[in-house]
CSV table of C-alpha atoms in Angstrom, one decimal:
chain,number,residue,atom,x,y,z
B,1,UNK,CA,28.3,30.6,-37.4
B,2,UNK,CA,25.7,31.5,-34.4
B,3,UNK,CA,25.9,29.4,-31.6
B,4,UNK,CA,24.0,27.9,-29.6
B,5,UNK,CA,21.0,29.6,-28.0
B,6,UNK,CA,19.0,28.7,-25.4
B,7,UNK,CA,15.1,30.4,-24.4
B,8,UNK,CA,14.1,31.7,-22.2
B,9,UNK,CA,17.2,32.4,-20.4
B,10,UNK,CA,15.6,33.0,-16.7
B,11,UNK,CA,12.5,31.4,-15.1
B,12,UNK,CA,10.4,31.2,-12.4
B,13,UNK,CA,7.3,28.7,-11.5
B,14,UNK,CA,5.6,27.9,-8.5
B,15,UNK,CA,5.7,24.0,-7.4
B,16,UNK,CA,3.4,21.5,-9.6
B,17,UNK,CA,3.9,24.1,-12.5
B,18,UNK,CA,5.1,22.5,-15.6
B,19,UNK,CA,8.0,24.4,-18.3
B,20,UNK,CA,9.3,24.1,-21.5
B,21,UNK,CA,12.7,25.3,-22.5
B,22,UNK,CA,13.9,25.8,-26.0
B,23,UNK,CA,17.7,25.0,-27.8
B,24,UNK,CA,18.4,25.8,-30.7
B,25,UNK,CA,21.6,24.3,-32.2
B,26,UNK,CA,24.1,25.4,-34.5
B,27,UNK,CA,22.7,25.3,-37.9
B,28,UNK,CA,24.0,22.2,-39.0
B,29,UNK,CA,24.4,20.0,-35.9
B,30,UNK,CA,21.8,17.1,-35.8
B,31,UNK,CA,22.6,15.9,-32.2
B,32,UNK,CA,21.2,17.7,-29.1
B,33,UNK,CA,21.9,17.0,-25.3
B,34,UNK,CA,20.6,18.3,-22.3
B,35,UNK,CA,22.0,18.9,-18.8
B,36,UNK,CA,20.7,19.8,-15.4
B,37,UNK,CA,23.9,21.6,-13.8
B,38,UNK,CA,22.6,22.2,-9.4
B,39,UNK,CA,25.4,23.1,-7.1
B,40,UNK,CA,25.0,19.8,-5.3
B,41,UNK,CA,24.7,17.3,-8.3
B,42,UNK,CA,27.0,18.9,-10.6
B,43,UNK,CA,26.4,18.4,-14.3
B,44,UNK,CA,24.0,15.6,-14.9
B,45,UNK,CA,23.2,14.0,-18.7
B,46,UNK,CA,19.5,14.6,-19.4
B,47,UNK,CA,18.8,12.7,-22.5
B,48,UNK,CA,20.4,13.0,-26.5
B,49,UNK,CA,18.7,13.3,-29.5
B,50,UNK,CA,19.3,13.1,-32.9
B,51,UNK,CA,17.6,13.2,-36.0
B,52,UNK,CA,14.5,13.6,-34.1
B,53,UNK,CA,14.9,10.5,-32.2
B,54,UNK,CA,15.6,10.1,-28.5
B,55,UNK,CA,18.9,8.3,-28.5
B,56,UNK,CA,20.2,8.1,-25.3
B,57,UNK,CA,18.5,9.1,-21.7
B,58,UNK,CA,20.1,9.6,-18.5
B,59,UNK,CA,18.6,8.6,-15.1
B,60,UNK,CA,16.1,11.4,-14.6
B,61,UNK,CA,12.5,10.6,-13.5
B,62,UNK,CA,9.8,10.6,-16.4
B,63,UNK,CA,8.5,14.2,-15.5
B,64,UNK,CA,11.8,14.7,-17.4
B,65,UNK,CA,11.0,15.0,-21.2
B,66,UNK,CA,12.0,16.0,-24.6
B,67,UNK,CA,11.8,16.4,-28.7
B,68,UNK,CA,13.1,17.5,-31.6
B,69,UNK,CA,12.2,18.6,-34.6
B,70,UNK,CA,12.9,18.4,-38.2
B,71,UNK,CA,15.2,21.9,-38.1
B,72,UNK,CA,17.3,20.1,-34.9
B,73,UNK,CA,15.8,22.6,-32.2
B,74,UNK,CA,14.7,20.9,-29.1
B,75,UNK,CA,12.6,21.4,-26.2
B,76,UNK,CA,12.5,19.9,-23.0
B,77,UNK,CA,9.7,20.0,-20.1
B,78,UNK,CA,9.5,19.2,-16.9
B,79,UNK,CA,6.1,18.5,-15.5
B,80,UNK,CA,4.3,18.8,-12.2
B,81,UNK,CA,8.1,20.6,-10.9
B,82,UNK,CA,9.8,20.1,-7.6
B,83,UNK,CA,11.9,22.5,-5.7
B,84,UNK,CA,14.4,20.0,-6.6
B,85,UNK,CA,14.2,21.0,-10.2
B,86,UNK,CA,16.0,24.4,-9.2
B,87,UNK,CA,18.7,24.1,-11.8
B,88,UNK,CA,20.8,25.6,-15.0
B,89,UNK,CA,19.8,23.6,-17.9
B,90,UNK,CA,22.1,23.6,-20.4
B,91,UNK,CA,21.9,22.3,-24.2
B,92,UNK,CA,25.0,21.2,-26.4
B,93,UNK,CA,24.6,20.4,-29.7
B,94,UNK,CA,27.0,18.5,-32.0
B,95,UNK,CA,27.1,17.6,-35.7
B,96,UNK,CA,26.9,13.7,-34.9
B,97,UNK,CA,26.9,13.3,-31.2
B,98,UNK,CA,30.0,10.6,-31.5
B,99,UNK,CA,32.8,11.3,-29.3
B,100,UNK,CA,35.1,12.3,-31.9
B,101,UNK,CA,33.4,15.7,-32.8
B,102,UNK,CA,33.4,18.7,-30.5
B,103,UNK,CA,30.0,19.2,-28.6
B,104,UNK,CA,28.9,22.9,-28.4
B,105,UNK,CA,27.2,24.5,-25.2
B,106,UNK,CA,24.6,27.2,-25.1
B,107,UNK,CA,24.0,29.8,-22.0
B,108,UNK,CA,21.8,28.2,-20.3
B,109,UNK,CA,18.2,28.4,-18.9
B,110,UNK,CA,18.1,29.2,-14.9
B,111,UNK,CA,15.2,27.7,-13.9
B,112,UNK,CA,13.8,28.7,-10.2
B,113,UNK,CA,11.2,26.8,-8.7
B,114,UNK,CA,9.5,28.6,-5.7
G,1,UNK,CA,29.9,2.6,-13.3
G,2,UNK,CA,30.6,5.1,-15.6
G,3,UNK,CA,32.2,7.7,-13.4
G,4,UNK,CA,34.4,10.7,-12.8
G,5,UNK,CA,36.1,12.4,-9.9
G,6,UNK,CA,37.8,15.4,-9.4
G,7,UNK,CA,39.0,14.9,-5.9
G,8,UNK,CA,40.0,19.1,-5.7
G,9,UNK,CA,36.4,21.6,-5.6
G,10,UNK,CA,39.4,24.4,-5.2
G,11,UNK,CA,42.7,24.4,-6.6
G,12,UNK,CA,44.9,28.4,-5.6
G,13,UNK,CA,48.0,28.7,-6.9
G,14,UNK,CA,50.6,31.8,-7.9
G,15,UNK,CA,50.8,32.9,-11.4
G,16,UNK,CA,54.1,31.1,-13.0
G,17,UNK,CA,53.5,28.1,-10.9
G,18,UNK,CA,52.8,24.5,-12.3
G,19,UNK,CA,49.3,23.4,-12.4
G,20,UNK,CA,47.8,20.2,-12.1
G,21,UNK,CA,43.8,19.5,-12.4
G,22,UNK,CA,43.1,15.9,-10.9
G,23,UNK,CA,40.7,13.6,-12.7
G,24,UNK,CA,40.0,9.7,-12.3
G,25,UNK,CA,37.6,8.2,-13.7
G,26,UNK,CA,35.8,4.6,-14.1
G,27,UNK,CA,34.8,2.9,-17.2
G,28,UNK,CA,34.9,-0.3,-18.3
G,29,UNK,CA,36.4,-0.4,-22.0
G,30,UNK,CA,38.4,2.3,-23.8
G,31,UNK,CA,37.4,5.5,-22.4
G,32,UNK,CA,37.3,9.0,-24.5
G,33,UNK,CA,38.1,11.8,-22.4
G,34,UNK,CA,37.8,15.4,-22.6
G,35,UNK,CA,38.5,19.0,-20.2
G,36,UNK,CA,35.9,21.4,-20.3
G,37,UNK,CA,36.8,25.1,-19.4
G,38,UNK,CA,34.2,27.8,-18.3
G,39,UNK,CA,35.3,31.3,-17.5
G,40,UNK,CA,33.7,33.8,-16.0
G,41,UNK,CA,30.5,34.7,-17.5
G,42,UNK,CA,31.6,32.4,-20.5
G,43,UNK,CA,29.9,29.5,-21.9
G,44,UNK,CA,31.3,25.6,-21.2
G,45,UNK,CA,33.9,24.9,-23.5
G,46,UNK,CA,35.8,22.4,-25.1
G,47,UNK,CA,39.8,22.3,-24.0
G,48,UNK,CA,41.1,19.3,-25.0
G,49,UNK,CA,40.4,15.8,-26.1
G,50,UNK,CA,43.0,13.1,-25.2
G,51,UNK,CA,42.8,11.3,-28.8
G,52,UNK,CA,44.3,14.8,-30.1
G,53,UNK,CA,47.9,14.5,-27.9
G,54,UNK,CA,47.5,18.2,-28.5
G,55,UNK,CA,48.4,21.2,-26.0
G,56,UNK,CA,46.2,24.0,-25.8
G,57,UNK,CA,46.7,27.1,-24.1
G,58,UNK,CA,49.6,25.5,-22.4
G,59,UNK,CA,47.7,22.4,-21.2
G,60,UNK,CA,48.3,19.0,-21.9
G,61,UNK,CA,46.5,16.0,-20.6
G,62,UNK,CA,47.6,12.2,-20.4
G,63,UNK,CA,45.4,9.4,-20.1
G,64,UNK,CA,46.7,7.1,-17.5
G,65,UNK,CA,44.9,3.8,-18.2
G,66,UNK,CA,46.6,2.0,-15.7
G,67,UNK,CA,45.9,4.9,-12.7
G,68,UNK,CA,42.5,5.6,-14.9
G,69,UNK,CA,43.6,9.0,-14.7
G,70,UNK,CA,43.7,12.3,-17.2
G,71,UNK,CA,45.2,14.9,-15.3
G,72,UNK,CA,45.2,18.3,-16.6
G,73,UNK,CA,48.5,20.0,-16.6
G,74,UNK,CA,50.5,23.0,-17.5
G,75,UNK,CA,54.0,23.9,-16.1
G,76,UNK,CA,53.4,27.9,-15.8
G,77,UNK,CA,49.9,29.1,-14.8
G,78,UNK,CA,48.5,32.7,-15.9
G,79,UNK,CA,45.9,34.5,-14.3
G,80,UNK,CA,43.6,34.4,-17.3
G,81,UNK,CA,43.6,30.4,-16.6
G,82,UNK,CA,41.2,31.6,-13.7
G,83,UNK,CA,38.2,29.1,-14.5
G,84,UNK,CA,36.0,26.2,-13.3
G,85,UNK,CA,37.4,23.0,-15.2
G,86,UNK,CA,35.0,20.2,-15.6
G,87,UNK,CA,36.8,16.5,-16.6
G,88,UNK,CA,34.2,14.8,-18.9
G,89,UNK,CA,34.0,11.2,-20.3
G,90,UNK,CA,32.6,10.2,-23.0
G,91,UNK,CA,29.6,7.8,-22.4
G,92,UNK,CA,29.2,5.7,-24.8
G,93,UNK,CA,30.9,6.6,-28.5
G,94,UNK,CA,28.0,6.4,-30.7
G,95,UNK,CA,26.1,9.2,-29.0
G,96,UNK,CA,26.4,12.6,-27.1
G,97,UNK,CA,26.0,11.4,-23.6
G,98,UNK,CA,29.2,13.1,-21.3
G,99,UNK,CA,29.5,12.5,-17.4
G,100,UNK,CA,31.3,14.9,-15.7
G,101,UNK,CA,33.1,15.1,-12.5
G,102,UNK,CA,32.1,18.3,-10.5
G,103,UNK,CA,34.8,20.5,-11.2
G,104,UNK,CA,37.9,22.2,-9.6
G,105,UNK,CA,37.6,26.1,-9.7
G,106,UNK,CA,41.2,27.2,-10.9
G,107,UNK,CA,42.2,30.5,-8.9
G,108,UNK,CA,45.7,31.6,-10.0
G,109,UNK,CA,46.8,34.7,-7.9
G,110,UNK,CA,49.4,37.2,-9.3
């Protein structure tokens, strides 16, 4: 099975840009999280999905968002960015999301905000 | 709070000696716990899972309830254990939500 992938897998925007990153799961998997990884704040829960719905959300301001779609890929953007938004963003996808199945991470997206 | 804390950002030891990650963590109910690995230029991994009991690569992890600790150990380290281990919980059971603790960057010298 492919893993996970993650586009693009570098960025750069200036400040008050917004970006979109892309995940795309392991074919299969219906749950997909996303996690901001900064050298300061460690790894930090975005927000789940599954099944196209948003099921669980961490505590990220609402310039934080995401979506799925039918096929399980996701995309998250980040509007009107911060320096603060400097980050690895990293997607994990899972065939349920419940604790008992192994989550899967992709590469990352290093995302540099200038 | 849901939390975790790996008191140890650097943990250098000699190859053959015992190992032990440190992990405590805070959550009110029956917490599900994991260790992440990530080698070098590797992806974040799954090591173990403390409803398995199970030993991988050498390492074993207890969950501690009354310490509210999960450990990571193994009695004789090799220098391809060299890694950044990340101690996760499991937020809530019915979705994928893991907190992690920042990580303790394994160095094992030959």
């Amino acid at each position: 099975k492919a893993g996970v992938t993650q586009t693009p897998r570098y960025l750069i925007k200036t400040r008050g840009q917004q970006v979109t990153l892309s995940c795309s799961p392991i074919s299969g998997h219906r749950s997909v999280s996303w996690y901001q990884q900064t050298p300061g704040q460690g790894l930090q829960f975005l927000f789940e999905y599954f099944s196209e719905t948003q099921r669980n959300k961490g505590n990220f301001p609402g310039r934080f968002s995401g979506r799925q779609f039918s096929n399980s890929r996701s995309e998250m953007n980040v509007s009107t960015l911060e320096l603060g938004d400097s980050a690895l963003y990293l997607c994990a996808s899972s065939s349920t999301g419940t604790s008992t199945v192994t989550q899967y991470f992709g590469p990352g997206t290093r995302l540099l905000v200038l | 709070a849901q939390r975790v804390t790996q008191p140890e950002k650097l943990l250098s030891v000699f190859k053959g000696a015992p190992v032990e990650l440190k992990c405590n963590y805070s959550y009110s109910g029956s917490p599900e716990l994991f260790w992440y690995v990530q080698y070098s230029r590797q992806r974040l991994q799954l090591l173990l899972r403390h409803i398995s009991r199970e030993s991988i690569k050498g390492f074993t992890a207890d969950l501690n309830k009354g310490e509210t600790s999960f450990h990571l150990k193994k009695p004789f380290a090799q220098e391809e254990d060299s890694a950044m281990y990340y101690c996760a919980l499991h937020g809530s059971s019915n979705t994928g939500k893991l907190i992690f603790g920042q990580g303790t960057t394994l160095q094992v010298k030959p």
